[in-house]
Amino acid sequence: MNRSIPRTIFATLAIFLIIPICAGNVHEVAICYLDDSVETGDIIELEQGYRLTIGDIRKNDAAISIFNGSEEILNTSISGDYIFEKEIDGINYDIIRISMNLNDGDPAPMVLEQYRDPGKPFDYPLIDAVSITIKKGEREPLKAGYGLEATSIIDNNVVLTLYKGDDVVKQEKLSGSDKRFIHTIKVDGQRRTILIAKLDRISNNDSVQVSGLSQFEVPESTDEGDDDDDDGNWNLQLVESTIFQYLLSIFVFACVFVMILGIARRVRK
C-alpha cells in the first residue's frame, strides 16, 4: 500500500477540522442598519425584541447595555468596535455589530448592524434577502408600493433611486462593490430600517446586481399623545384669548347680578 495515501487522508481530515476554527463567527441576513450619532441616555429599539441603551460616553470608551425584551443580557464598556454574539447549537452567530467613533466624546457617531437571530422568530419581512439584477433605467418593483431603480451607471458608479409610487424617497450614489443602500424612517422617535440592499457588482455600465435585499413593514406608531397635545394647545389658546376672557367676565357679572336680584326679592317679602 502506498504510504502517501494515509498521509493524504490524515491531512484532509486535519484541514476539515481546522477550517471551522479559522472561519470565525457566522451571521444571518442583516435586518437592521443604523448610521447616526448617539449620546448618553439614548435608547435604541432594534428588531426581534432587542434593545440597546447608551449608558455613558467618554473620550476612550462608552458604556452600553443590550436587552432581550425586559431582560438585560449584557452590560459592558466598549472602546470602539464591538460584536455581540450568541452560541446556537455549537455555532457562534454575530447578532449585533457596533462601531463607535469616540474621538470627540459625547455625542459620538455610531454604525450599528443587526443580523437575524436564528434562535428567535422573525416572520415579518416583506422581502427576505433576495438577489436581483437591475438594468439601467429600469425600476424593480418591491412591496407596499416601493420600487428600486438604477437611475444612472457611469464609470463604475451607480445612482440607486428608491420610489414610493411616483415619489422619490431616497437617492444615493454608490461606487465599487460591497456598498450598502439603506432606507430608514423615524417612528415614535426611533430609526427603523425599511430597506437593506448590498451592491455586489456593476456590469458593463448597463446593469447592477444587488444581494441581501430585504424589505420590512413600516411599524405602526404607538404614540397617541400628539392629538392630546394639539387639543391641549388649542384649549390653552382659547383660555388666553381676549374674546374668551371678555365673554367669561360678562357671564360672571350676569350670575352675580341674578344672585343679587334674588336676594333683594327675598328681603322685600
Coordinates of C-alpha atoms in Angstrom, one line a residue:
M1 CA 0.0 0.0 0.0
N2 CA 1.3 3.4 -0.9
R3 CA 2.3 5.3 2.3
S4 CA 1.3 8.6 0.8
I5 CA -2.4 7.6 0.9
P6 CA -2.8 7.5 4.7
R7 CA -0.9 10.8 4.9
T8 CA -3.2 12.4 2.4
I9 CA -6.3 11.2 4.3
F10 CA -4.8 12.5 7.6
A11 CA -4.0 15.9 6.0
T12 CA -7.5 16.1 4.6
L13 CA -9.2 15.4 7.9
A14 CA -6.9 17.9 9.6
I15 CA -7.9 20.6 7.1
F16 CA -11.6 19.9 7.7
L17 CA -11.1 20.1 11.4
I18 CA -9.1 23.4 11.2
I19 CA -11.4 25.2 8.7
P20 CA -14.3 25.8 11.2
I21 CA -11.9 27.1 13.7
C22 CA -10.3 29.6 11.3
A23 CA -13.6 30.6 9.7
G24 CA -14.7 32.6 12.8
N25 CA -18.3 33.5 13.5
V26 CA -21.1 33.5 11.0
H27 CA -24.1 35.7 10.7
E28 CA -27.5 35.6 9.2
V29 CA -29.1 38.2 6.9
A30 CA -28.9 41.8 8.1
I31 CA -32.3 43.1 9.4
C32 CA -31.3 46.5 10.9
Y33 CA -28.8 49.1 9.9
L34 CA -28.2 52.4 11.6
D35 CA -25.7 55.1 10.9
D36 CA -26.2 58.1 13.2
S37 CA -24.9 60.0 16.2
V38 CA -25.8 58.8 19.7
E39 CA -25.4 60.4 23.1
T40 CA -25.6 59.3 26.7
G41 CA -29.0 58.1 27.7
D42 CA -30.2 57.1 24.2
I43 CA -32.4 54.0 23.9
I44 CA -32.4 52.3 20.5
E45 CA -35.2 49.8 19.8
L46 CA -33.9 47.0 17.5
E47 CA -35.5 44.0 15.8
Q48 CA -36.6 40.7 17.3
G49 CA -37.1 42.3 20.7
Y50 CA -33.5 43.5 21.2
R51 CA -32.8 47.0 22.7
L52 CA -29.6 48.9 23.0
T53 CA -29.1 51.6 25.7
I54 CA -26.1 54.0 25.8
G55 CA -25.1 54.4 29.4
D56 CA -22.2 56.9 29.3
I57 CA -19.9 58.1 26.5
R58 CA -16.4 59.2 27.4
K59 CA -13.3 60.0 25.4
N60 CA -11.9 56.5 25.3
D61 CA -14.9 54.2 26.0
A62 CA -18.7 54.0 26.1
A63 CA -20.9 52.0 28.5
I64 CA -23.7 50.1 26.7
S65 CA -26.4 47.6 27.7
I66 CA -28.2 45.2 25.5
F67 CA -31.7 43.9 26.5
N68 CA -33.7 41.0 25.2
G69 CA -37.2 42.1 25.9
S70 CA -37.1 43.4 29.5
E71 CA -34.1 41.3 30.5
E72 CA -30.6 42.9 30.5
I73 CA -28.3 40.3 28.8
L74 CA -25.2 42.5 28.5
N75 CA -23.6 45.4 30.4
T76 CA -20.2 46.4 29.3
S77 CA -17.8 49.1 28.1
I78 CA -16.6 49.3 24.5
S79 CA -13.6 51.3 23.1
G80 CA -14.8 51.5 19.5
D81 CA -15.8 48.2 17.7
Y82 CA -17.8 45.5 19.4
I83 CA -19.7 42.4 18.4
F84 CA -22.5 40.8 20.4
E85 CA -22.6 37.1 19.6
K86 CA -24.7 34.2 20.6
E87 CA -24.0 30.5 20.5
I88 CA -26.7 28.3 19.0
D89 CA -26.1 24.6 18.5
G90 CA -22.4 25.0 18.9
I91 CA -22.1 27.8 16.3
N92 CA -21.3 31.4 17.3
Y93 CA -23.5 33.8 15.4
D94 CA -22.9 37.5 15.2
I95 CA -26.1 39.3 16.3
I96 CA -25.2 42.9 16.7
R97 CA -22.1 44.8 15.4
I98 CA -21.3 48.2 16.8
S99 CA -18.7 50.7 15.6
M100 CA -18.4 54.0 17.6
N101 CA -16.0 56.9 16.9
L102 CA -15.1 58.1 20.4
N103 CA -12.5 60.6 19.5
D104 CA -14.7 63.6 20.3
G105 CA -16.6 62.1 23.2
D106 CA -20.3 62.7 23.7
P107 CA -22.2 62.6 21.3
A108 CA -20.5 60.0 19.1
P109 CA -21.1 58.7 15.6
M110 CA -22.2 55.1 15.6
V111 CA -22.8 52.5 12.9
L112 CA -24.9 49.5 14.0
E113 CA -25.7 46.4 12.0
Q114 CA -28.1 43.8 13.4
Y115 CA -28.3 40.3 11.9
R116 CA -31.2 37.9 12.3
D117 CA -31.1 35.7 15.4
P118 CA -31.8 32.2 14.2
G119 CA -32.8 31.2 17.7
K120 CA -35.8 33.7 17.7
P121 CA -38.8 34.0 15.4
F122 CA -38.7 36.6 12.7
D123 CA -41.7 36.4 10.4
Y124 CA -42.3 40.0 9.2
P125 CA -40.0 40.8 6.3
L126 CA -41.9 41.7 3.1
I127 CA -38.8 40.6 1.1
D128 CA -36.3 38.3 2.6
A129 CA -32.6 38.6 1.4
V130 CA -33.0 38.1 -2.3
S131 CA -30.5 38.8 -5.1
I132 CA -31.7 40.8 -8.2
T133 CA -30.2 42.4 -11.3
I134 CA -31.5 45.8 -12.2
K135 CA -30.9 47.2 -15.7
K136 CA -30.0 50.9 -16.1
G137 CA -33.2 53.0 -16.2
E138 CA -35.5 50.1 -15.1
R139 CA -37.4 50.1 -11.9
E140 CA -37.6 46.8 -9.9
P141 CA -41.0 46.6 -8.2
L142 CA -40.8 45.9 -4.5
K143 CA -43.6 45.5 -1.9
A144 CA -46.0 48.1 -0.4
G145 CA -45.8 50.4 -3.5
Y146 CA -42.0 50.8 -3.4
G147 CA -39.6 50.4 -6.4
L148 CA -35.8 50.4 -6.8
E149 CA -34.2 51.9 -9.9
A150 CA -30.7 52.0 -11.3
T151 CA -31.1 55.6 -12.5
S152 CA -27.5 56.1 -13.7
I153 CA -24.4 54.0 -14.3
I154 CA -21.2 55.7 -15.2
D155 CA -17.6 54.7 -14.7
N156 CA -18.3 52.0 -12.0
N157 CA -20.6 54.4 -10.2
V158 CA -24.3 53.8 -9.9
V159 CA -27.1 56.0 -8.7
L160 CA -29.9 54.0 -7.0
T161 CA -33.3 55.6 -6.5
L162 CA -36.0 54.3 -4.2
Y163 CA -39.5 55.3 -5.1
K164 CA -42.8 55.1 -3.2
G165 CA -45.3 55.2 -6.0
D166 CA -44.0 58.1 -8.3
D167 CA -42.3 59.9 -5.4
V168 CA -38.6 59.7 -4.8
V169 CA -38.0 58.5 -1.3
K170 CA -34.2 58.3 -1.4
Q171 CA -31.4 58.6 -4.0
E172 CA -27.8 57.7 -3.4
K173 CA -24.6 57.3 -5.4
L174 CA -22.6 54.1 -4.8
S175 CA -19.3 53.1 -6.2
G176 CA -17.3 49.8 -6.2
S177 CA -18.8 46.7 -4.5
D178 CA -19.9 45.7 -1.0
K179 CA -21.6 49.1 -0.6
R180 CA -25.0 49.2 1.2
F181 CA -28.1 51.1 0.2
I182 CA -30.2 51.7 3.4
H183 CA -33.5 53.4 3.9
T184 CA -34.7 54.1 7.4
I185 CA -37.6 56.2 8.8
K186 CA -38.4 57.6 12.2
V187 CA -41.3 56.0 14.1
D188 CA -42.0 57.3 17.6
G189 CA -38.6 58.9 17.7
Q190 CA -36.8 55.7 16.8
R191 CA -35.0 55.0 13.5
R192 CA -36.5 51.8 11.9
T193 CA -34.9 50.0 8.9
I194 CA -37.3 49.7 5.9
L195 CA -34.9 48.5 3.2
I196 CA -31.4 47.0 3.1
A197 CA -29.5 46.1 -0.2
K198 CA -25.9 45.4 -0.9
L199 CA -24.3 46.4 -4.2
D200 CA -22.4 43.4 -5.5
R201 CA -21.2 44.5 -8.9
I202 CA -21.7 46.7 -11.9
S203 CA -21.8 45.0 -15.3
N204 CA -20.7 46.8 -18.4
N205 CA -22.3 50.1 -17.2
D206 CA -25.7 48.8 -18.1
S207 CA -26.9 46.8 -15.1
V208 CA -26.2 46.3 -11.4
Q209 CA -26.5 43.2 -9.2
V210 CA -27.6 43.7 -5.6
S211 CA -27.8 40.9 -2.9
G212 CA -29.3 40.6 0.5
L213 CA -32.2 42.8 -0.5
S214 CA -34.6 42.8 2.4
Q215 CA -37.7 45.0 2.9
F216 CA -39.6 45.3 6.1
E217 CA -43.0 46.6 7.0
V218 CA -43.3 50.2 8.3
P219 CA -44.1 49.8 12.0
E220 CA -47.3 51.4 13.2
S221 CA -46.9 54.3 15.5
T222 CA -47.8 53.7 19.2
D223 CA -47.6 57.3 20.2
E224 CA -51.2 58.6 20.7
G225 CA -50.2 61.7 22.6
D226 CA -49.9 64.0 19.6
D227 CA -53.7 64.6 19.3
D228 CA -54.0 65.2 23.0
D229 CA -51.2 67.7 22.9
D230 CA -52.8 69.5 20.0
D231 CA -56.1 69.7 21.9
G232 CA -54.3 70.9 25.0
N233 CA -52.6 73.7 23.0
W234 CA -55.9 74.7 21.4
N235 CA -57.6 74.9 24.8
L236 CA -54.8 77.0 26.2
Q237 CA -55.0 79.4 23.3
L238 CA -58.8 79.7 23.8
V239 CA -58.4 80.5 27.5
E240 CA -55.8 83.1 26.8
S241 CA -57.8 84.8 24.1
T242 CA -59.3 88.3 24.7
I243 CA -62.7 87.4 23.4
F244 CA -63.0 84.4 25.8
Q245 CA -62.0 86.5 28.8
Y246 CA -64.5 89.2 27.8
L247 CA -67.3 86.6 27.5
L248 CA -66.3 85.0 30.7
S249 CA -66.5 88.4 32.5
I250 CA -70.0 89.0 31.2
F251 CA -71.1 85.6 32.3
V252 CA -69.7 86.1 35.8
F253 CA -71.3 89.6 36.0
A254 CA -74.7 88.2 34.9
C255 CA -74.6 85.4 37.5
V256 CA -73.7 87.9 40.3
F257 CA -76.5 90.3 39.1
V258 CA -79.1 87.5 39.1
M259 CA -78.0 86.4 42.6
I260 CA -78.3 90.0 43.9
L261 CA -81.8 90.3 42.4
G262 CA -82.9 87.0 44.1
I263 CA -81.6 88.2 47.5
A264 CA -83.4 91.6 47.1
R265 CA -86.7 89.9 46.3
R266 CA -86.5 87.7 49.4
V267 CA -85.7 90.7 51.6
R268 CA -88.8 92.6 50.3
K269 CA -91.0 89.6 51.1

